[in-house]
Each structure stands twice: as structure tokens, then as C-alpha cells.
mmCIF file of C-alpha atoms in Angstrom:
data_model
loop_
_atom_site.group_PDB
_atom_site.id
_atom_site.type_symbol
_atom_site.label_atom_id
_atom_site.label_comp_id
_atom_site.label_asym_id
_atom_site.label_seq_id
_atom_site.Cartn_x
_atom_site.Cartn_y
_atom_site.Cartn_z
ATOM 1 C CA MET A 26 -61.945 24.684 -4.717
ATOM 2 C CA ARG A 27 -58.309 25.923 -4.750
ATOM 3 C CA LYS A 28 -57.373 24.051 -1.272
ATOM 4 C CA PHE A 29 -58.970 21.167 -2.970
ATOM 5 C CA ILE A 30 -56.702 21.531 -6.420
ATOM 6 C CA THR A 31 -53.427 22.201 -4.046
ATOM 7 C CA MET A 32 -54.190 18.914 -1.960
ATOM 8 C CA VAL A 33 -54.820 16.880 -5.267
ATOM 9 C CA ILE A 34 -51.411 18.202 -6.611
ATOM 10 C CA LEU A 35 -49.683 17.482 -3.151
ATOM 11 C CA PHE A 36 -51.025 13.705 -3.179
ATOM 12 C CA SER A 37 -50.004 12.952 -6.608
ATOM 13 C CA ILE A 38 -46.390 13.610 -6.033
ATOM 14 C CA PRO A 39 -45.786 10.490 -4.218
ATOM 15 C CA LEU A 40 -48.000 8.904 -6.393
ATOM 16 C CA PHE A 41 -45.935 9.959 -9.714
ATOM 17 C CA ALA A 42 -42.991 8.538 -7.736
ATOM 18 C CA GLN A 43 -44.519 5.185 -7.247
ATOM 19 C CA ASP A 44 -44.996 5.212 -10.688
ATOM 20 C CA TRP A 45 -41.352 4.959 -11.624
ATOM 21 C CA GLN A 46 -40.519 2.653 -8.920
ATOM 22 C CA ALA A 47 -43.443 0.269 -10.105
ATOM 23 C CA ASP A 48 -41.634 0.468 -13.263
ATOM 24 C CA LEU A 49 -38.272 -0.298 -12.099
ATOM 25 C CA ARG A 50 -39.622 -3.196 -10.201
ATOM 26 C CA LYS A 51 -41.014 -4.598 -13.303
ATOM 27 C CA GLU A 52 -37.873 -4.300 -15.345
ATOM 28 C CA ASN A 53 -35.069 -5.104 -12.226
ATOM 29 C CA PRO A 54 -37.304 -6.347 -8.787
ATOM 30 C CA LYS A 55 -33.741 -7.352 -7.049
ATOM 31 C CA LEU A 56 -32.493 -3.553 -7.619
ATOM 32 C CA ALA A 57 -36.101 -2.166 -6.406
ATOM 33 C CA LYS A 58 -35.696 -4.364 -3.385
ATOM 34 C CA LEU A 59 -32.498 -3.003 -2.602
ATOM 35 C CA LEU A 60 -33.504 0.655 -3.671
ATOM 36 C CA ASP A 61 -36.364 0.024 -0.691
ATOM 37 C CA GLN A 62 -34.165 -0.801 2.107
ATOM 38 C CA PHE A 63 -32.014 1.932 0.963
ATOM 39 C CA MET A 64 -34.887 4.559 1.340
ATOM 40 C CA GLN A 65 -35.759 2.834 4.899
ATOM 41 C CA ALA A 66 -32.164 2.777 6.342
ATOM 42 C CA ASP A 67 -31.127 5.445 8.461
ATOM 43 C CA THR A 68 -28.534 7.954 7.272
ATOM 44 C CA ALA A 69 -25.474 6.301 8.267
ATOM 45 C CA GLU A 70 -26.569 2.774 7.079
ATOM 46 C CA ALA A 71 -27.698 4.487 3.971
ATOM 47 C CA LYS A 72 -24.300 5.904 3.228
ATOM 48 C CA GLN A 73 -22.615 2.476 3.684
ATOM 49 C CA MET A 74 -25.275 1.188 1.192
ATOM 50 C CA LEU A 75 -24.160 3.220 -1.770
ATOM 51 C CA ALA A 76 -21.096 0.977 -2.375
ATOM 52 C CA LYS A 77 -23.874 -1.900 -3.120
ATOM 53 C CA PHE A 78 -25.262 -0.007 -6.206
ATOM 54 C CA THR A 79 -23.427 -0.811 -9.314
ATOM 55 C CA ASN A 80 -22.890 1.915 -11.986
ATOM 56 C CA ASP A 81 -25.663 0.098 -13.931
ATOM 57 C CA ASP A 82 -27.935 0.115 -11.119
ATOM 58 C CA LEU A 83 -27.112 4.196 -10.666
ATOM 59 C CA GLU A 84 -27.859 4.677 -14.340
ATOM 60 C CA LEU A 85 -31.149 2.631 -14.501
ATOM 61 C CA ILE A 86 -32.510 4.573 -11.017
ATOM 62 C CA TRP A 87 -31.535 8.082 -12.368
ATOM 63 C CA SER A 88 -33.089 7.293 -15.876
ATOM 64 C CA TYR A 89 -36.186 6.221 -14.479
ATOM 65 C CA TYR A 90 -36.623 8.869 -11.918
ATOM 66 C CA LYS A 91 -35.643 11.762 -14.313
ATOM 67 C CA ALA A 92 -38.184 10.387 -16.981
ATOM 68 C CA SER A 93 -40.854 10.594 -14.287
ATOM 69 C CA LYS A 94 -40.295 14.393 -13.790
ATOM 70 C CA PRO A 95 -41.902 17.384 -15.763
ATOM 71 C CA THR A 96 -39.586 18.757 -18.723
ATOM 72 C CA LYS A 97 -39.074 21.973 -16.635
ATOM 73 C CA GLU A 98 -37.407 20.180 -13.823
ATOM 74 C CA GLN A 99 -34.884 18.477 -16.356
ATOM 75 C CA ARG A 100 -32.906 21.800 -16.415
ATOM 76 C CA TYR A 101 -32.558 21.313 -12.569
ATOM 77 C CA PHE A 102 -31.241 18.116 -13.241
ATOM 78 C CA TRP A 103 -28.671 19.520 -15.865
ATOM 79 C CA LEU A 104 -27.327 21.810 -13.430
ATOM 80 C CA ILE A 105 -27.121 19.155 -10.570
ATOM 81 C CA GLU A 106 -25.329 16.472 -13.132
ATOM 82 C CA GLU A 107 -22.974 19.646 -13.944
ATOM 83 C CA HIS A 108 -21.974 20.196 -10.567
ATOM 84 C CA GLU A 109 -21.804 16.950 -9.818
ATOM 85 C CA TYR A 110 -19.537 16.194 -12.882
ATOM 86 C CA ARG A 111 -17.209 19.091 -12.099
ATOM 87 C CA LYS A 112 -16.867 17.657 -8.479
ATOM 88 C CA ALA A 113 -16.103 14.308 -9.447
ATOM 89 C CA ASP A 114 -13.709 15.218 -12.111
ATOM 90 C CA GLY A 115 -11.725 17.588 -9.559
ATOM 91 C CA ILE A 116 -11.607 14.901 -7.034
ATOM 92 C CA ALA A 117 -10.588 11.955 -9.401
ATOM 93 C CA SER A 118 -7.573 14.055 -10.634
ATOM 94 C CA GLU A 119 -6.459 14.952 -6.927
ATOM 95 C CA ARG A 120 -6.302 10.915 -6.304
ATOM 96 C CA LEU A 121 -4.594 10.439 -9.526
ATOM 97 C CA LYS A 122 -2.073 13.028 -8.780
ATOM 98 C CA TYR A 123 -1.788 11.261 -5.166
ATOM 99 C CA ALA A 124 -1.460 7.846 -6.637
ATOM 100 C CA PHE A 125 1.088 8.794 -9.132
ATOM 101 C CA TRP A 126 3.315 10.424 -6.704
ATOM 102 C CA ALA A 127 3.097 7.587 -4.257
ATOM 103 C CA VAL A 128 4.115 5.136 -7.162
ATOM 104 C CA LEU A 129 6.799 7.445 -8.732
ATOM 105 C CA LEU A 130 8.400 7.969 -5.106
ATOM 106 C CA LEU A 131 8.384 4.508 -4.404
ATOM 107 C CA MET A 132 9.948 3.011 -7.337
ATOM 108 C CA LEU A 133 12.737 6.261 -7.068
ATOM 109 C CA LEU A 134 13.471 5.085 -3.604
ATOM 110 C CA ILE A 135 13.993 1.453 -4.711
ATOM 111 C CA LEU A 136 15.975 2.537 -7.527
ATOM 112 C CA VAL A 137 18.589 4.941 -5.785
ATOM 113 C CA TYR A 138 18.808 2.064 -3.121
ATOM 114 C CA THR A 139 19.621 -0.492 -5.914
ATOM 115 C CA ALA A 140 21.988 2.299 -7.471
ATOM 116 C CA ARG A 141 23.712 2.884 -4.025
ATOM 117 C CA ILE A 142 24.354 -0.946 -3.631
ATOM 118 C CA TYR A 143 25.739 -1.194 -7.292
ATOM 119 C CA LYS A 144 27.643 1.884 -6.913
ATOM 120 C CA SER A 145 29.451 0.705 -3.527
ATOM 121 C CA GLN A 146 30.190 -2.904 -5.116
ATOM 122 C CA MET A 147 31.722 -1.689 -8.080
ATOM 123 C CA ALA A 148 33.854 0.685 -5.915
ATOM 124 C CA LEU A 149 35.006 -2.495 -3.877
ATOM 125 C CA GLU A 150 35.531 -4.347 -6.857
ATOM 126 C CA LYS A 151 38.071 -1.883 -7.941
ATOM 127 C CA GLU A 152 39.582 -1.700 -4.527
ATOM 128 C CA ILE A 153 39.888 -5.433 -4.657
ATOM 129 C CA GLU A 154 41.560 -4.985 -8.045
ATOM 130 C CA GLN A 155 44.235 -2.750 -6.731
ATOM 131 C CA LEU A 156 44.547 -5.077 -3.916
ATOM 132 C CA LYS A 157 45.754 -7.786 -6.487
ATOM 133 C CA ASN A 158 47.950 -5.718 -8.255
ATOM 134 C CA LYS A 159 50.067 -4.791 -5.184
ATOM 135 C CA MET B 30 18.982 -20.238 -11.381
ATOM 136 C CA THR B 31 19.785 -16.832 -10.427
ATOM 137 C CA GLN B 32 19.276 -15.684 -13.935
ATOM 138 C CA ILE B 33 16.268 -17.579 -14.294
ATOM 139 C CA LEU B 34 14.552 -15.844 -10.870
ATOM 140 C CA LEU B 35 15.746 -12.337 -12.155
ATOM 141 C CA TRP B 36 13.830 -12.832 -15.438
ATOM 142 C CA LEU B 37 10.782 -14.313 -13.510
ATOM 143 C CA ASN B 38 10.968 -11.463 -11.354
ATOM 144 C CA GLY B 39 11.364 -9.132 -14.475
ATOM 145 C CA PHE B 40 7.866 -10.782 -15.746
ATOM 146 C CA LEU B 41 6.124 -10.714 -12.071
ATOM 147 C CA TRP B 42 6.914 -6.801 -12.214
ATOM 148 C CA PHE B 43 5.406 -6.211 -15.635
ATOM 149 C CA LEU B 44 2.467 -8.495 -14.929
ATOM 150 C CA PHE B 45 1.987 -6.595 -11.619
ATOM 151 C CA PHE B 46 2.143 -2.909 -13.273
ATOM 152 C CA TYR B 47 -0.191 -4.123 -16.350
ATOM 153 C CA MET B 48 -2.859 -5.578 -13.656
ATOM 154 C CA VAL B 49 -2.615 -2.467 -11.361
ATOM 155 C CA PHE B 50 -3.045 -0.101 -14.014
ATOM 156 C CA PHE B 51 -5.285 -1.643 -16.975
ATOM 157 C CA VAL B 52 -7.107 -4.671 -15.416
ATOM 158 C CA VAL B 53 -7.997 -4.363 -11.720
ATOM 159 C CA PRO B 54 -11.224 -2.436 -11.013
ATOM 160 C CA SER B 55 -11.275 1.143 -9.421
ATOM 161 C CA ASP B 56 -12.550 0.931 -5.802
ATOM 162 C CA ALA B 57 -16.357 2.209 -5.492
ATOM 163 C CA ALA B 58 -15.349 4.474 -2.545
ATOM 164 C CA GLN B 59 -11.623 5.723 -3.203
ATOM 165 C CA GLY B 60 -11.587 5.581 -6.835
ATOM 166 C CA VAL B 61 -7.989 5.509 -8.437
ATOM 167 C CA ALA B 62 -6.287 6.473 -4.995
ATOM 168 C CA GLN B 63 -7.156 2.989 -3.974
ATOM 169 C CA ARG B 64 -4.538 1.624 -6.425
ATOM 170 C CA ILE B 65 -1.675 2.697 -3.963
ATOM 171 C CA PHE B 66 -2.980 -0.127 -1.718
ATOM 172 C CA TYR B 67 -1.295 -2.785 -4.399
ATOM 173 C CA PHE B 68 2.483 -1.030 -3.290
ATOM 174 C CA HIS B 69 1.717 0.005 0.238
ATOM 175 C CA VAL B 70 0.500 -3.518 1.435
ATOM 176 C CA PRO B 71 3.353 -5.744 -0.267
ATOM 177 C CA THR B 72 5.550 -3.348 0.823
ATOM 178 C CA ALA B 73 4.699 -3.473 4.249
ATOM 179 C CA TRP B 74 4.501 -7.170 4.201
ATOM 180 C CA VAL B 75 8.108 -7.253 2.495
ATOM 181 C CA SER B 76 9.634 -5.369 5.130
ATOM 182 C CA PHE B 77 7.971 -7.704 7.896
ATOM 183 C CA THR B 78 9.456 -10.843 6.067
ATOM 184 C CA ALA B 79 12.947 -8.964 5.943
ATOM 185 C CA PHE B 80 12.841 -8.260 9.791
ATOM 186 C CA THR B 81 12.225 -11.801 10.322
ATOM 187 C CA VAL B 82 15.061 -13.197 8.637
ATOM 188 C CA SER B 83 17.042 -10.417 10.310
ATOM 189 C CA PHE B 84 15.597 -11.601 13.512
ATOM 190 C CA ILE B 85 16.439 -15.426 12.856
ATOM 191 C CA ALA B 86 19.967 -14.645 11.908
ATOM 192 C CA SER B 87 20.688 -12.290 14.868
ATOM 193 C CA ILE B 88 19.436 -14.980 17.205
ATOM 194 C CA ARG B 89 21.685 -17.399 15.407
ATOM 195 C CA TYR B 90 24.558 -14.934 15.378
ATOM 196 C CA LEU B 91 24.299 -14.640 19.196
ATOM 197 C CA LYS B 92 24.404 -18.372 19.523
ATOM 198 C CA LYS B 93 27.133 -19.094 17.142
ATOM 199 C CA ARG B 94 29.250 -15.538 16.989
ATOM 200 C CA ASP B 95 29.594 -16.369 13.313
ATOM 201 C CA LEU B 96 29.929 -12.873 11.356
ATOM 202 C CA GLN B 97 28.615 -14.137 8.301
ATOM 203 C CA LEU B 98 25.282 -14.494 10.321
ATOM 204 C CA ASP B 99 25.691 -10.706 11.343
ATOM 205 C CA LYS B 100 26.276 -9.754 7.510
ATOM 206 C CA LEU B 101 23.116 -11.749 6.510
ATOM 207 C CA ALA B 102 21.077 -9.859 9.446
ATOM 208 C CA ALA B 103 22.073 -6.479 8.658
ATOM 209 C CA ALA B 104 21.339 -6.964 4.940
ATOM 210 C CA TYR B 105 17.863 -8.097 5.686
ATOM 211 C CA ALA B 106 17.648 -5.299 8.269
ATOM 212 C CA VAL B 107 18.762 -2.308 6.209
ATOM 213 C CA THR B 108 16.643 -3.593 3.218
ATOM 214 C CA GLY B 109 13.498 -4.016 5.573
ATOM 215 C CA TRP B 110 14.248 -0.432 6.558
ATOM 216 C CA ILE B 111 14.353 0.827 2.913
ATOM 217 C CA PHE B 112 10.946 -0.870 2.333
ATOM 218 C CA THR B 113 9.295 0.410 5.573
ATOM 219 C CA THR B 114 10.296 3.841 4.378
ATOM 220 C CA GLY B 115 8.284 2.959 1.151
ATOM 221 C CA VAL B 116 5.298 2.256 3.241
ATOM 222 C CA MET B 117 5.861 5.633 5.130
ATOM 223 C CA ILE B 118 6.027 7.398 1.691
ATOM 224 C CA THR B 119 2.957 5.670 0.221
ATOM 225 C CA GLY B 120 0.984 5.507 3.196
ATOM 226 C CA PRO B 121 0.406 9.336 3.966
ATOM 227 C CA LEU B 122 -0.070 9.637 -0.008
ATOM 228 C CA TRP B 123 -2.860 7.459 0.053
ATOM 229 C CA ALA B 124 -4.189 8.824 3.360
ATOM 230 C CA LYS B 125 -4.310 12.674 1.920
ATOM 231 C CA PRO B 126 -7.073 12.307 -0.860
ATOM 232 C CA ILE B 127 -9.022 9.952 1.408
ATOM 233 C CA TRP B 128 -8.724 11.253 5.159
ATOM 234 C CA GLY B 129 -8.122 14.896 3.971
ATOM 235 C CA ASP B 130 -5.062 14.442 5.785
ATOM 236 C CA PHE B 131 -1.298 13.126 5.455
ATOM 237 C CA TRP B 132 -1.153 11.493 9.067
ATOM 238 C CA ASN B 133 -3.358 10.543 11.905
ATOM 239 C CA TRP B 134 -1.349 10.656 15.121
ATOM 240 C CA SER B 135 -4.132 8.808 17.487
ATOM 241 C CA ASP B 136 -3.817 5.659 15.065
ATOM 242 C CA GLN B 137 -2.268 3.064 16.827
ATOM 243 C CA ARG B 138 -1.298 0.927 13.425
ATOM 244 C CA LEU B 139 0.433 4.145 12.257
ATOM 245 C CA MET B 140 2.144 4.798 15.511
ATOM 246 C CA SER B 141 3.289 1.447 15.922
ATOM 247 C CA PHE B 142 4.826 1.144 12.289
ATOM 248 C CA PHE B 143 6.388 4.663 13.017
ATOM 249 C CA VAL B 144 7.991 2.993 15.965
ATOM 250 C CA LEU B 145 9.061 0.507 13.917
ATOM 251 C CA TRP B 146 10.689 2.727 11.620
ATOM 252 C CA LEU B 147 12.506 4.485 14.219
ATOM 253 C CA LEU B 148 13.915 1.173 15.773
ATOM 254 C CA PHE B 149 15.419 0.045 12.123
ATOM 255 C CA ALA B 150 16.654 3.620 11.797
ATOM 256 C CA ALA B 151 18.483 3.415 14.947
ATOM 257 C CA TYR B 152 19.912 0.031 13.525
ATOM 258 C CA GLY B 153 21.456 1.536 10.571
ATOM 259 C CA LEU B 154 22.861 4.557 12.517
ATOM 260 C CA LEU B 155 24.567 1.924 15.216
ATOM 261 C CA ARG B 156 26.051 -0.191 12.560
ATOM 262 C CA PHE B 157 27.258 3.138 10.844
ATOM 263 C CA SER B 158 28.890 4.203 14.080
ATOM 264 C CA MET B 159 30.773 1.248 15.370
ATOM 265 C CA PRO B 160 33.981 0.467 13.899
ATOM 266 C CA ASP B 161 34.644 -2.592 15.913
ATOM 267 C CA SER B 162 33.010 -5.394 13.957
ATOM 268 C CA GLU B 163 32.405 -7.906 16.995
ATOM 269 C CA LYS B 164 30.737 -5.203 19.235
ATOM 270 C CA ARG B 165 28.896 -3.788 16.246
ATOM 271 C CA ALA B 166 27.223 -7.249 15.540
ATOM 272 C CA ARG B 167 26.616 -8.203 18.828
ATOM 273 C CA PHE B 168 24.761 -4.713 19.623
ATOM 274 C CA SER B 169 22.985 -4.751 16.194
ATOM 275 C CA ALA B 170 21.467 -8.330 16.713
ATOM 276 C CA VAL B 171 20.218 -7.297 20.161
ATOM 277 C CA LEU B 172 18.683 -4.397 18.240
ATOM 278 C CA ALA B 173 17.460 -6.194 15.469
ATOM 279 C CA ILE B 174 15.806 -8.895 18.040
ATOM 280 C CA LEU B 175 14.070 -5.724 20.021
ATOM 281 C CA GLY B 176 12.896 -4.131 16.764
ATOM 282 C CA PHE B 177 11.433 -7.231 15.462
ATOM 283 C CA LEU B 178 9.260 -7.673 18.823
ATOM 284 C CA ASN B 179 7.237 -4.577 17.455
ATOM 285 C CA VAL B 180 6.310 -6.399 13.990
ATOM 286 C CA PRO B 181 3.547 -8.641 15.737
ATOM 287 C CA LEU B 182 2.354 -5.517 17.550
ATOM 288 C CA VAL B 183 1.979 -3.756 14.204
ATOM 289 C CA TYR B 184 0.290 -6.521 12.578
ATOM 290 C CA ALA B 185 -2.512 -6.953 15.182
ATOM 291 C CA ALA B 186 -2.887 -3.092 16.143
ATOM 292 C CA ILE B 187 -6.007 -2.964 13.824
ATOM 293 C CA ARG B 188 -7.446 -6.288 15.152
ATOM 294 C CA ILE B 189 -6.606 -5.027 18.849
ATOM 295 C CA TRP B 190 -7.479 -1.498 18.897
ATOM 296 C CA ASN B 191 -10.062 -1.400 16.171
ATOM 297 C CA THR B 192 -8.676 1.753 14.661
ATOM 298 C CA PRO B 193 -11.255 3.589 13.044
ATOM 299 C CA SER B 194 -9.132 5.472 10.283
ATOM 300 C CA HIS B 195 -6.834 2.784 8.931
ATOM 301 C CA PRO B 196 -8.914 0.121 6.364
ATOM 302 C CA ALA B 197 -9.307 -3.505 7.679
ATOM 303 C CA ALA B 198 -6.979 -5.926 7.531
ATOM 304 C CA VAL B 199 -6.626 -7.762 4.070
ATOM 305 C CA ILE B 200 -6.521 -11.429 5.453
ATOM 306 C CA ALA B 201 -7.974 -12.799 8.763
ATOM 307 C CA GLY B 202 -9.761 -9.518 9.257
ATOM 308 C CA LYS B 203 -13.247 -8.593 10.896
ATOM 309 C CA LYS B 204 -16.604 -9.465 8.958
ATOM 310 C CA GLY B 205 -16.523 -7.010 5.874
ATOM 311 C CA SER B 206 -12.926 -6.833 5.523
ATOM 312 C CA GLY B 207 -10.606 -8.183 2.892
ATOM 313 C CA LEU B 208 -10.715 -7.976 -1.006
ATOM 314 C CA LYS B 209 -14.017 -8.962 -2.582
ATOM 315 C CA ASP B 210 -13.289 -8.805 -6.278
ATOM 316 C CA PRO B 211 -10.850 -12.051 -7.404
ATOM 317 C CA THR B 212 -8.977 -9.568 -10.056
ATOM 318 C CA MET B 213 -7.956 -7.404 -6.804
ATOM 319 C CA LEU B 214 -7.079 -10.446 -4.862
ATOM 320 C CA TRP B 215 -4.922 -11.807 -7.545
ATOM 321 C CA THR B 216 -3.098 -8.087 -8.535
ATOM 322 C CA PHE B 217 -2.339 -8.060 -4.755
ATOM 323 C CA PHE B 218 -0.698 -11.424 -4.361
ATOM 324 C CA ILE B 219 1.411 -10.928 -7.482
ATOM 325 C CA GLY B 220 2.614 -7.680 -6.081
ATOM 326 C CA VAL B 221 3.530 -9.586 -2.801
ATOM 327 C CA ILE B 222 5.455 -12.238 -4.633
ATOM 328 C CA ALA B 223 6.993 -9.275 -6.680
ATOM 329 C CA PHE B 224 8.063 -7.212 -3.806
ATOM 330 C CA HIS B 225 9.341 -10.551 -2.252
ATOM 331 C CA PHE B 226 11.522 -11.414 -5.328
ATOM 332 C CA LEU B 227 12.862 -7.667 -5.341
ATOM 333 C CA MET B 228 13.663 -7.546 -1.596
ATOM 334 C CA TRP B 229 15.703 -10.809 -1.911
ATOM 335 C CA ALA B 230 17.581 -9.908 -4.529
ATOM 336 C CA LEU B 231 18.549 -6.773 -2.922
ATOM 337 C CA ALA B 232 19.338 -8.033 0.369
ATOM 338 C CA ARG B 233 21.401 -10.997 -1.221
ATOM 339 C CA ALA B 234 23.445 -8.338 -2.929
ATOM 340 C CA LEU B 235 23.902 -6.462 0.087
ATOM 341 C CA LYS B 236 24.807 -9.212 2.007
ATOM 342 C CA THR B 237 27.656 -10.170 -0.817
ATOM 343 C CA TYR B 238 28.727 -6.519 -0.593
ATOM 344 C CA TYR B 239 29.220 -6.621 3.253
ATOM 345 C CA ILE B 240 31.107 -10.107 3.054
ATOM 346 C CA GLN B 241 33.470 -9.135 0.478
ATOM 347 C CA LYS B 242 34.097 -5.578 1.923
ATOM 348 C CA SER B 243 34.901 -7.168 5.548
ATOM 349 C CA THR B 244 37.199 -9.670 3.484
ATOM 350 C CA VAL B 245 38.804 -6.983 1.850
ATOM 351 C CA GLU B 246 39.254 -4.898 4.980
ATOM 352 C CA GLN B 247 40.855 -7.916 6.658
ATOM 353 C CA GLN B 248 43.308 -8.182 3.899
ATOM 354 C CA ILE B 249 44.064 -4.536 4.282
ATOM 355 C CA TRP B 250 44.759 -4.739 7.955
ATOM 356 C CA LYS B 251 47.102 -7.985 7.375
ATOM 357 C CA ASN B 252 48.881 -6.091 4.687
ATOM 358 C CA GLU B 253 49.805 -3.044 6.749
ATOM 359 C CA PHE B 254 50.624 -5.581 9.649
ATOM 360 C CA LYS B 255 53.018 -7.209 7.094
ATOM 361 C CA GLY B 256 54.540 -3.851 6.429
ATOM 362 C CA GLU B 257 55.324 -3.134 9.925
#
């Protein structure tokens, strides 16, 4: 009997998973198709496919998936979301720092070069004035 | 006319900055770091244009032996080198958050560009170290022509060697390359035009300076000769 109950629980997991995907298929068939392709793709291909999902797509999939899980598991999702948020925040600020330095240094380089031409030109005009006065 | 062009350039720069930081969407994979692209690639294109002008002026100098052409070639070569330095600054700062490293020594695009930078650095040193204007003009014209020969190689590097680390070409690249979003494409081309205007203005100012300086030097030399 115990074995039977375990088997029922184990087999019900994919059924639960099917449920939320069926709901998603009703709401957004195009996205559900993309999700199917993503699930069937090999690791390298699946990683490349990540960029194909828009922010709205990810939000929809995630909310459907979360809703299909029992309340206890929601706490794990909180932890995962917090971890991902902190990681993404760190990466974004790192990228912003490099973008800021790249633009700043490029502009400084052009500014210094422009100032150098201007300074040389001014010095030359002074020299021309002196030559004229001689 | 120059005044109008300068105002237009100012407007283009304002529009360019506004689009890069407020309009264009972030890249899905690279996030905000991809915005460096709008500075990095136009800077590289501008340096190619400057070296092309320098190359043509150098060939014409060797034919006509007109020192004005030498000044034109020098102004564009030096300005082009400044822009390649800009590429050498923005490139590694873009690479670090994406590749995890500032430089990849096995990337042919990077190495061919580094060689281009070195060649035109040598051009600047050559002009700086030669006092004889005729000899300087002749040697630097040859070096500008040799240096330019590297430009098509840099351009074709990611197409010939299929470099895994360097991003794909923006235009005429392989399947899957290029900018998909029209805002990205517009921002990029506004950047290309703005950088070209800037390069032209700087090279023009430098050429005027070179010509005036050589006239003053000639005048000083004449005065000294008269004094003797």
C-alpha cells in the first residue's frame, strides 16, 4: 500500500507540471511552443535560446510554474529569487562601472587631444604676432 | 558653412548620448555593458576612414611631392591614431565584464588592431624624430601606405578566422550577426556620423596648424638668413 501511494505521488509530479503548461498553452500558445522547444533542446542550444524569451515571457512562465507548486515550496522560490536578484544586481553594477569608465576615458582622450591642438594653435598665433611685430 | 556643420555636430552628439543612455534597449545577454559598443565600433570605423584619407594623401604626395598633401596625410594619420587609442581603451573595458578578461591574445581581430595601433604610433614617432621636412614627408608617406594595408586585414579578421570571442560583424557578417532592434541600428549610425564629424573637425584643425607652423618656420629661417 505504501509503495502504491509513493508511486501515485511520483507519477503525479509530471501531471502537475503538465497542468501549468496546459494553462500556459491556452493563454499563449506561441510561448508554450517556444518553451517546448527549449525543453527538448540540448544544453548548448538551450543556453543560446535563453535570449529568445522576452521579459514578459519569463514573467508568465515563472508565475505559472510557481502557482503550480505547493505553498511550502514557495519559500524555496523566495530564496532562489533573492539569490538571483543579488547576483544580477552585482553583475549589473559591475557592467555599469566598466561602461562608465569606457565612455569617460574615451571622452577624456578626445578632450585632451582637442585641448592640445587648441593650445598649440594659440602658441603658434602668438609666435605669428611676434614675427609681425619684428 | 563650417559654423553650421559644427552646430550640426553638437546636435548629433546630444542626440547620440540621449539615445545611448535613455532610448536604446539593453542587450539581453550583455546588459548595460553592450552600450560601450555604440562608442567602440564607431571609433574604430572613424579611425579606418582617417587612415584611408591619410593613405590617399600619402600616395598623392609621393606622386606630386606637394608638402600640403603631407600635412593632410599627417593630420589624418595622427587623428586616426588617437581614435584607435580610443578603441584600445573601450575594447578591453567592454571585454572585462563579458569575457572576464581585458584582452585575448589569441584573437586575430584584437591582434591585427593592436598591430595597426603600433604602426601608426611608429608613424607619430617617425614624424616627431625627423627634422628634415622632405625626408620626413617621404618616409611617413611610405609608412602610412604600409600601415593602411593592415586596415582591410583588421576589417576581414572576424570574417576570415571566425574568432570565437570577438562579437560578430555589424554589417555584412554571418547569419545571426548584426543589430536586430531598429533603435539600436539608428543609434549606431548616429554615432558613426557624429564621430566622423568630430574626426573631420579635429583633423582639419590639425592640418591648419601643421601648415601654419611650417609657414612660420620658413619665415623664421628666412629672417635668420637675411640677418646673416
